[in-house]
mmCIF file of C-alpha atoms and ligand atoms in Angstrom:
data_model
loop_
_atom_site.group_PDB
_atom_site.id
_atom_site.type_symbol
_atom_site.label_atom_id
_atom_site.label_comp_id
_atom_site.label_asym_id
_atom_site.label_seq_id
_atom_site.Cartn_x
_atom_site.Cartn_y
_atom_site.Cartn_z
ATOM 1 C CA UNK A 23 -6.978 -10.385 19.836
ATOM 2 C CA UNK A 24 -9.737 -12.911 20.442
ATOM 3 C CA UNK A 25 -9.525 -14.240 23.999
ATOM 4 C CA UNK A 26 -12.931 -15.867 24.396
ATOM 5 C CA UNK A 27 -13.944 -13.220 26.927
ATOM 6 C CA UNK A 28 -14.505 -9.475 26.615
ATOM 7 C CA UNK A 29 -11.274 -7.685 25.765
ATOM 8 C CA UNK A 30 -9.897 -6.366 29.048
ATOM 9 C CA UNK A 31 -8.827 -2.741 28.763
ATOM 10 C CA UNK A 32 -6.481 -0.637 30.861
ATOM 11 C CA UNK A 33 -7.092 3.003 29.988
ATOM 12 C CA UNK A 34 -4.326 5.501 30.746
ATOM 13 C CA UNK A 35 -5.284 9.142 31.223
ATOM 14 C CA UNK A 36 -3.757 12.417 32.355
ATOM 15 C CA UNK A 37 -6.751 14.745 32.455
ATOM 16 C CA UNK A 38 -10.351 15.077 31.481
ATOM 17 C CA UNK A 39 -10.940 11.527 30.333
ATOM 18 C CA UNK A 40 -13.723 12.103 27.813
ATOM 19 C CA UNK A 41 -12.369 9.397 25.505
ATOM 20 C CA UNK A 42 -12.088 6.994 28.433
ATOM 21 C CA UNK A 43 -15.739 7.727 29.280
ATOM 22 C CA UNK A 44 -16.861 7.204 25.676
ATOM 23 C CA UNK A 45 -15.060 3.852 25.573
ATOM 24 C CA UNK A 46 -16.475 2.781 28.945
ATOM 25 C CA UNK A 47 -19.998 3.697 27.829
ATOM 26 C CA UNK A 48 -19.611 1.735 24.591
ATOM 27 C CA UNK A 49 -18.505 -1.282 26.655
ATOM 28 C CA UNK A 50 -21.337 -0.921 29.170
ATOM 29 C CA UNK A 51 -23.903 -0.546 26.381
ATOM 30 C CA UNK A 52 -22.676 -3.777 24.797
ATOM 31 C CA UNK A 53 -21.677 -1.932 21.624
ATOM 32 C CA UNK A 54 -18.208 -3.450 21.819
ATOM 33 C CA UNK A 55 -17.073 -6.748 23.332
ATOM 34 C CA UNK A 56 -14.688 -5.141 25.781
ATOM 35 C CA UNK A 57 -14.547 -4.081 29.380
ATOM 36 C CA UNK A 58 -12.652 -1.255 31.060
ATOM 37 C CA UNK A 59 -10.881 -3.200 33.754
ATOM 38 C CA UNK A 60 -8.818 -0.317 35.130
ATOM 39 C CA UNK A 61 -8.336 3.419 34.614
ATOM 40 C CA UNK A 62 -4.857 4.628 35.467
ATOM 41 C CA UNK A 63 -3.968 8.291 35.809
ATOM 42 C CA UNK A 64 -0.411 9.562 36.018
ATOM 43 C CA UNK A 65 -1.735 12.600 37.918
ATOM 44 C CA UNK A 66 -3.788 12.703 41.096
ATOM 45 C CA UNK A 67 -6.982 14.706 41.273
ATOM 46 C CA UNK A 68 -7.785 14.939 37.570
ATOM 47 C CA UNK A 69 -11.381 15.115 36.392
ATOM 48 C CA UNK A 70 -11.092 11.836 34.507
ATOM 49 C CA UNK A 71 -10.646 9.926 37.766
ATOM 50 C CA UNK A 72 -13.918 11.321 39.124
ATOM 51 C CA UNK A 73 -15.645 10.479 35.854
ATOM 52 C CA UNK A 74 -14.268 6.942 35.971
ATOM 53 C CA UNK A 75 -15.453 6.419 39.540
ATOM 54 C CA UNK A 76 -18.878 7.819 38.667
ATOM 55 C CA UNK A 77 -19.023 5.204 35.915
ATOM 56 C CA UNK A 78 -18.243 2.511 38.480
ATOM 57 C CA UNK A 79 -14.740 1.831 37.152
ATOM 58 C CA UNK A 80 -11.704 0.818 39.161
ATOM 59 C CA UNK A 81 -9.088 3.565 39.251
ATOM 60 C CA UNK A 82 -5.431 3.858 40.188
ATOM 61 C CA UNK A 83 -3.123 6.834 40.326
ATOM 62 C CA UNK A 84 0.511 6.129 39.550
ATOM 63 C CA UNK A 85 2.150 9.517 39.906
ATOM 64 C CA UNK A 86 4.815 10.492 37.400
ATOM 65 C CA UNK A 87 6.344 13.739 38.474
ATOM 66 C CA UNK A 88 9.518 14.147 36.451
ATOM 67 C CA UNK A 89 11.684 12.908 33.605
ATOM 68 C CA UNK A 90 13.557 10.480 35.868
ATOM 69 C CA UNK A 91 10.324 8.878 37.000
ATOM 70 C CA UNK A 92 9.691 6.763 33.936
ATOM 71 C CA UNK A 93 11.261 3.535 35.119
ATOM 72 C CA UNK A 94 9.480 3.652 38.463
ATOM 73 C CA UNK A 95 6.201 4.481 36.725
ATOM 74 C CA UNK A 96 6.549 1.661 34.215
ATOM 75 C CA UNK A 97 7.356 -0.911 36.890
ATOM 76 C CA UNK A 98 4.241 0.081 38.837
ATOM 77 C CA UNK A 99 2.248 0.136 35.609
ATOM 78 C CA UNK A 100 3.415 -3.379 34.718
ATOM 79 C CA UNK A 101 2.211 -4.648 38.090
ATOM 80 C CA UNK A 102 -1.143 -2.907 37.708
ATOM 81 C CA UNK A 103 -1.596 -4.321 34.195
ATOM 82 C CA UNK A 104 -0.796 -7.830 35.386
ATOM 83 C CA UNK A 105 -3.202 -7.537 38.349
ATOM 84 C CA UNK A 106 -5.919 -6.310 35.990
ATOM 85 C CA UNK A 107 -5.112 -9.039 33.438
ATOM 86 C CA UNK A 108 -5.295 -6.321 30.804
ATOM 87 C CA UNK A 109 -5.219 -7.405 27.151
ATOM 88 C CA UNK A 110 -4.972 -3.921 25.665
ATOM 89 C CA UNK A 111 -3.513 -0.622 26.838
ATOM 90 C CA UNK A 112 -5.584 2.323 25.668
ATOM 91 C CA UNK A 113 -3.847 5.698 25.811
ATOM 92 C CA UNK A 114 -6.570 8.320 26.075
ATOM 93 C CA UNK A 115 -5.154 11.782 26.594
ATOM 94 C CA UNK A 116 -2.129 10.257 28.317
ATOM 95 C CA UNK A 117 0.489 12.998 28.213
ATOM 96 C CA UNK A 118 3.632 10.985 28.980
ATOM 97 C CA UNK A 119 5.978 9.133 26.674
ATOM 98 C CA UNK A 120 6.475 5.457 27.454
ATOM 99 C CA UNK A 121 9.932 3.983 26.967
ATOM 100 C CA UNK A 122 10.991 2.174 23.818
ATOM 101 C CA UNK A 123 11.480 -1.022 25.861
ATOM 102 C CA UNK A 124 7.998 -0.853 27.342
ATOM 103 C CA UNK A 125 6.355 -0.175 23.980
ATOM 104 C CA UNK A 126 8.343 -2.719 21.990
ATOM 105 C CA UNK A 127 7.472 -5.463 24.462
ATOM 106 C CA UNK A 128 3.786 -4.732 23.758
ATOM 107 C CA UNK A 129 3.591 -3.947 20.060
ATOM 108 C CA UNK A 130 0.048 -4.428 18.810
ATOM 109 C CA UNK A 131 -1.321 -4.180 22.338
ATOM 110 C CA UNK A 132 -1.189 -0.391 22.828
ATOM 111 C CA UNK A 133 -3.492 2.056 21.060
ATOM 112 C CA UNK A 134 -3.455 5.846 21.085
ATOM 113 C CA UNK A 135 -5.662 8.596 19.752
ATOM 114 C CA UNK A 136 -4.031 11.720 18.420
ATOM 115 C CA UNK A 137 -5.905 14.901 17.524
ATOM 116 C CA UNK A 138 -4.693 15.349 13.940
ATOM 117 C CA UNK A 139 -4.664 13.625 10.592
ATOM 118 C CA UNK A 140 -1.375 11.822 11.117
ATOM 119 C CA UNK A 141 1.300 11.968 9.828
ATOM 120 C CA UNK A 142 0.400 15.672 9.847
ATOM 121 C CA UNK A 143 0.789 17.577 13.112
ATOM 122 C CA UNK A 144 2.469 15.172 15.457
ATOM 123 C CA UNK A 145 3.049 16.513 18.959
ATOM 124 C CA UNK A 146 1.190 19.127 20.954
ATOM 125 C CA UNK A 147 -1.237 21.989 20.228
ATOM 126 C CA UNK A 148 -2.493 20.448 17.028
ATOM 127 C CA UNK A 149 -5.710 22.498 16.762
ATOM 128 C CA UNK A 150 -3.835 25.780 17.188
ATOM 129 C CA UNK A 151 -1.245 24.790 14.598
ATOM 130 C CA UNK A 152 -3.886 23.627 12.121
ATOM 131 C CA UNK A 153 -5.676 26.986 12.407
ATOM 132 C CA UNK A 154 -2.420 28.941 12.102
ATOM 133 C CA UNK A 155 -1.551 27.032 8.929
ATOM 134 C CA UNK A 156 -4.946 27.794 7.377
ATOM 135 C CA UNK A 157 -5.813 24.127 6.846
ATOM 136 C CA UNK A 158 -9.257 23.337 5.460
ATOM 137 C CA UNK A 159 -9.534 19.885 7.017
ATOM 138 C CA UNK A 160 -8.506 18.405 10.335
ATOM 139 C CA UNK A 161 -9.364 15.368 12.413
ATOM 140 C CA UNK A 162 -8.148 12.632 14.697
ATOM 141 C CA UNK A 163 -6.255 9.366 14.256
ATOM 142 C CA UNK A 164 -6.413 6.081 16.152
ATOM 143 C CA UNK A 165 -3.109 4.282 15.806
ATOM 144 C CA UNK A 166 -1.050 1.441 17.189
ATOM 145 C CA UNK A 167 1.733 2.747 19.402
ATOM 146 C CA UNK A 168 5.322 2.141 18.371
ATOM 147 C CA UNK A 169 8.505 3.612 19.788
ATOM 148 C CA UNK A 170 8.239 6.508 17.324
ATOM 149 C CA UNK A 171 6.156 9.255 18.945
ATOM 150 C CA UNK A 172 2.772 9.612 17.174
ATOM 151 C CA UNK A 173 4.342 7.492 14.440
ATOM 152 C CA UNK A 174 2.720 4.055 14.714
ATOM 153 C CA UNK A 175 0.456 2.706 11.954
ATOM 154 C CA UNK A 176 -2.851 4.551 11.770
ATOM 155 C CA UNK A 177 -6.010 2.440 11.663
ATOM 156 C CA UNK A 178 -8.890 4.902 11.444
ATOM 157 C CA UNK A 179 -9.111 8.664 11.025
ATOM 158 C CA UNK A 180 -12.019 11.043 11.437
ATOM 159 C CA UNK A 181 -11.990 14.042 9.147
ATOM 160 C CA UNK A 182 -13.850 17.298 9.763
ATOM 161 C CA UNK A 183 -13.939 20.598 7.889
ATOM 162 C CA UNK A 184 -12.186 23.583 9.452
ATOM 163 C CA UNK A 185 -14.753 26.399 9.456
ATOM 164 C CA UNK A 186 -13.766 30.000 8.674
ATOM 165 C CA UNK A 187 -14.711 31.258 12.136
ATOM 166 C CA UNK A 188 -13.302 28.313 14.072
ATOM 167 C CA UNK A 189 -11.355 28.958 17.251
ATOM 168 C CA UNK A 190 -9.081 26.465 18.962
ATOM 169 C CA UNK A 191 -11.965 25.673 21.327
ATOM 170 C CA UNK A 192 -14.643 25.123 18.676
ATOM 171 C CA UNK A 193 -12.343 23.096 16.456
ATOM 172 C CA UNK A 194 -11.074 20.896 19.268
ATOM 173 C CA UNK A 195 -14.641 20.287 20.508
ATOM 174 C CA UNK A 196 -15.703 19.210 17.049
ATOM 175 C CA UNK A 197 -12.744 16.892 16.608
ATOM 176 C CA UNK A 198 -13.298 15.391 20.063
ATOM 177 C CA UNK A 199 -16.897 14.538 19.217
ATOM 178 C CA UNK A 200 -15.530 12.358 16.433
ATOM 179 C CA UNK A 201 -12.832 10.856 18.676
ATOM 180 C CA UNK A 202 -15.576 9.473 20.895
ATOM 181 C CA UNK A 203 -16.927 7.560 17.905
ATOM 182 C CA UNK A 204 -13.777 6.275 16.230
ATOM 183 C CA UNK A 205 -11.871 5.149 19.322
ATOM 184 C CA UNK A 206 -14.520 2.693 20.606
ATOM 185 C CA UNK A 207 -15.002 1.486 17.045
ATOM 186 C CA UNK A 208 -11.360 0.473 16.629
ATOM 187 C CA UNK A 209 -11.331 -1.219 20.034
ATOM 188 C CA UNK A 210 -14.431 -3.141 18.952
ATOM 189 C CA UNK A 211 -12.627 -4.364 15.829
ATOM 190 C CA UNK A 212 -9.778 -5.654 17.988
ATOM 191 C CA UNK A 213 -12.215 -7.300 20.396
ATOM 192 C CA UNK A 214 -13.963 -9.057 17.514
ATOM 193 C CA UNK A 215 -10.688 -10.252 16.024
ATOM 194 C CA UNK A 216 -11.297 -8.206 12.854
ATOM 195 C CA UNK A 217 -8.228 -6.093 13.585
ATOM 196 C CA UNK A 218 -4.922 -7.700 14.522
ATOM 197 C CA UNK A 219 -1.221 -6.938 14.619
ATOM 198 C CA UNK A 220 0.698 -9.471 12.555
ATOM 199 C CA UNK A 221 4.148 -9.387 11.035
ATOM 200 C CA UNK A 222 4.845 -5.810 12.156
ATOM 201 C CA UNK A 223 1.708 -4.295 10.677
ATOM 202 C CA UNK A 224 -2.037 -4.032 11.267
ATOM 203 C CA UNK A 225 -4.411 -6.382 9.478
ATOM 204 C CA UNK A 226 -8.099 -5.687 9.073
ATOM 205 C CA UNK A 227 -10.562 -8.318 7.894
ATOM 206 C CA UNK A 228 -7.782 -10.632 6.777
ATOM 207 C CA UNK A 229 -5.828 -8.068 4.736
ATOM 208 C CA UNK A 230 -2.852 -5.890 5.606
ATOM 209 C CA UNK A 231 -4.032 -2.360 6.307
ATOM 210 C CA UNK A 232 -1.760 -0.421 3.974
ATOM 211 C CA UNK A 233 -3.436 2.967 4.397
ATOM 212 C CA UNK A 234 -5.658 4.226 7.184
ATOM 213 C CA UNK A 235 -9.415 4.168 6.855
ATOM 214 C CA UNK A 236 -10.848 7.682 6.770
ATOM 215 C CA UNK A 237 -14.350 8.689 7.720
ATOM 216 C CA UNK A 238 -15.747 12.145 7.023
ATOM 217 C CA UNK A 239 -17.863 13.704 9.738
ATOM 218 C CA UNK A 240 -20.228 16.608 9.316
ATOM 219 C CA UNK A 241 -20.398 17.705 12.926
ATOM 220 C CA UNK A 242 -22.250 20.880 13.705
ATOM 221 C CA UNK A 243 -20.484 23.472 15.858
ATOM 222 C CA UNK A 244 -23.024 23.082 18.641
ATOM 223 C CA UNK A 245 -22.480 19.368 19.161
HETATM 224 C C1 LIG G 26 -7.852 14.124 23.001
HETATM 225 O O1 LIG G 26 -8.081 15.201 22.155
HETATM 226 C C2 LIG G 26 -6.887 13.163 22.379
HETATM 227 O O2 LIG G 26 -6.899 13.191 20.986
HETATM 228 C C3 LIG G 26 -5.553 13.651 22.876
HETATM 229 O O3 LIG G 26 -5.803 14.179 24.145
HETATM 230 C C4 LIG G 26 -7.147 14.549 24.265
HETATM 231 C C5 LIG G 26 -7.674 13.858 25.474
HETATM 232 O O4 LIG G 26 -8.956 14.270 25.835
HETATM 233 N N1 LIG G 26 -4.609 12.578 22.848
HETATM 234 P P1 LIG G 26 -9.749 13.484 26.939
HETATM 235 O O5 LIG G 26 -8.875 13.460 28.186
HETATM 236 O O6 LIG G 26 -10.041 12.116 26.422
HETATM 237 O O7 LIG G 26 -11.000 14.296 27.175
#
């Protein structure tokens, strides 16, 4: 997605916004050739909006209050994306499901991060379900968004060990630490033109990405 200028990002959030902040910091530090042009929340008053403003980012709230709201939301979102001249939509803890039409019109231009080793544990409460199942490893996945929920091609996964005394809180904190590393990294690959969507699949460094890249992280509980 080489545009001859920093990749312009629109980051969609619903809550805390720690991934949004990690991405914005990577942009500001010049670690990736991208710029957070706009942060959009589908809920007013969430912590991520305050964080975004504190980072000097432009913010918008486009409220989405019920199942019938999707069309109205997406129309307003389309206008905001056009105003921001956004190249890439970055879903970062965005808790709503975009329509098939919206997603299919932007294949290869929407990324998401999901807190599991996809295709395992799609959906909600992944950390709780991983602990209940007695898994030994867990992690997060950065993937292109397709109309299938949490089903688009995965680009990069972080993998962490599940510790015997892990709770939902300790495990999710450890996984999130890795999210803040892998998400900016994938955006950087797109910005540099190393990663692209071509012929209905991701390509990395000139080759189709048949299986996700996996990186093991040894993150201490305190981090
Ligand atoms: C992250 O764990 C992400 O994997 C999931 O939602 C969470 C968002 O956290 N999609 P934050 O809002 O970025 O802090």
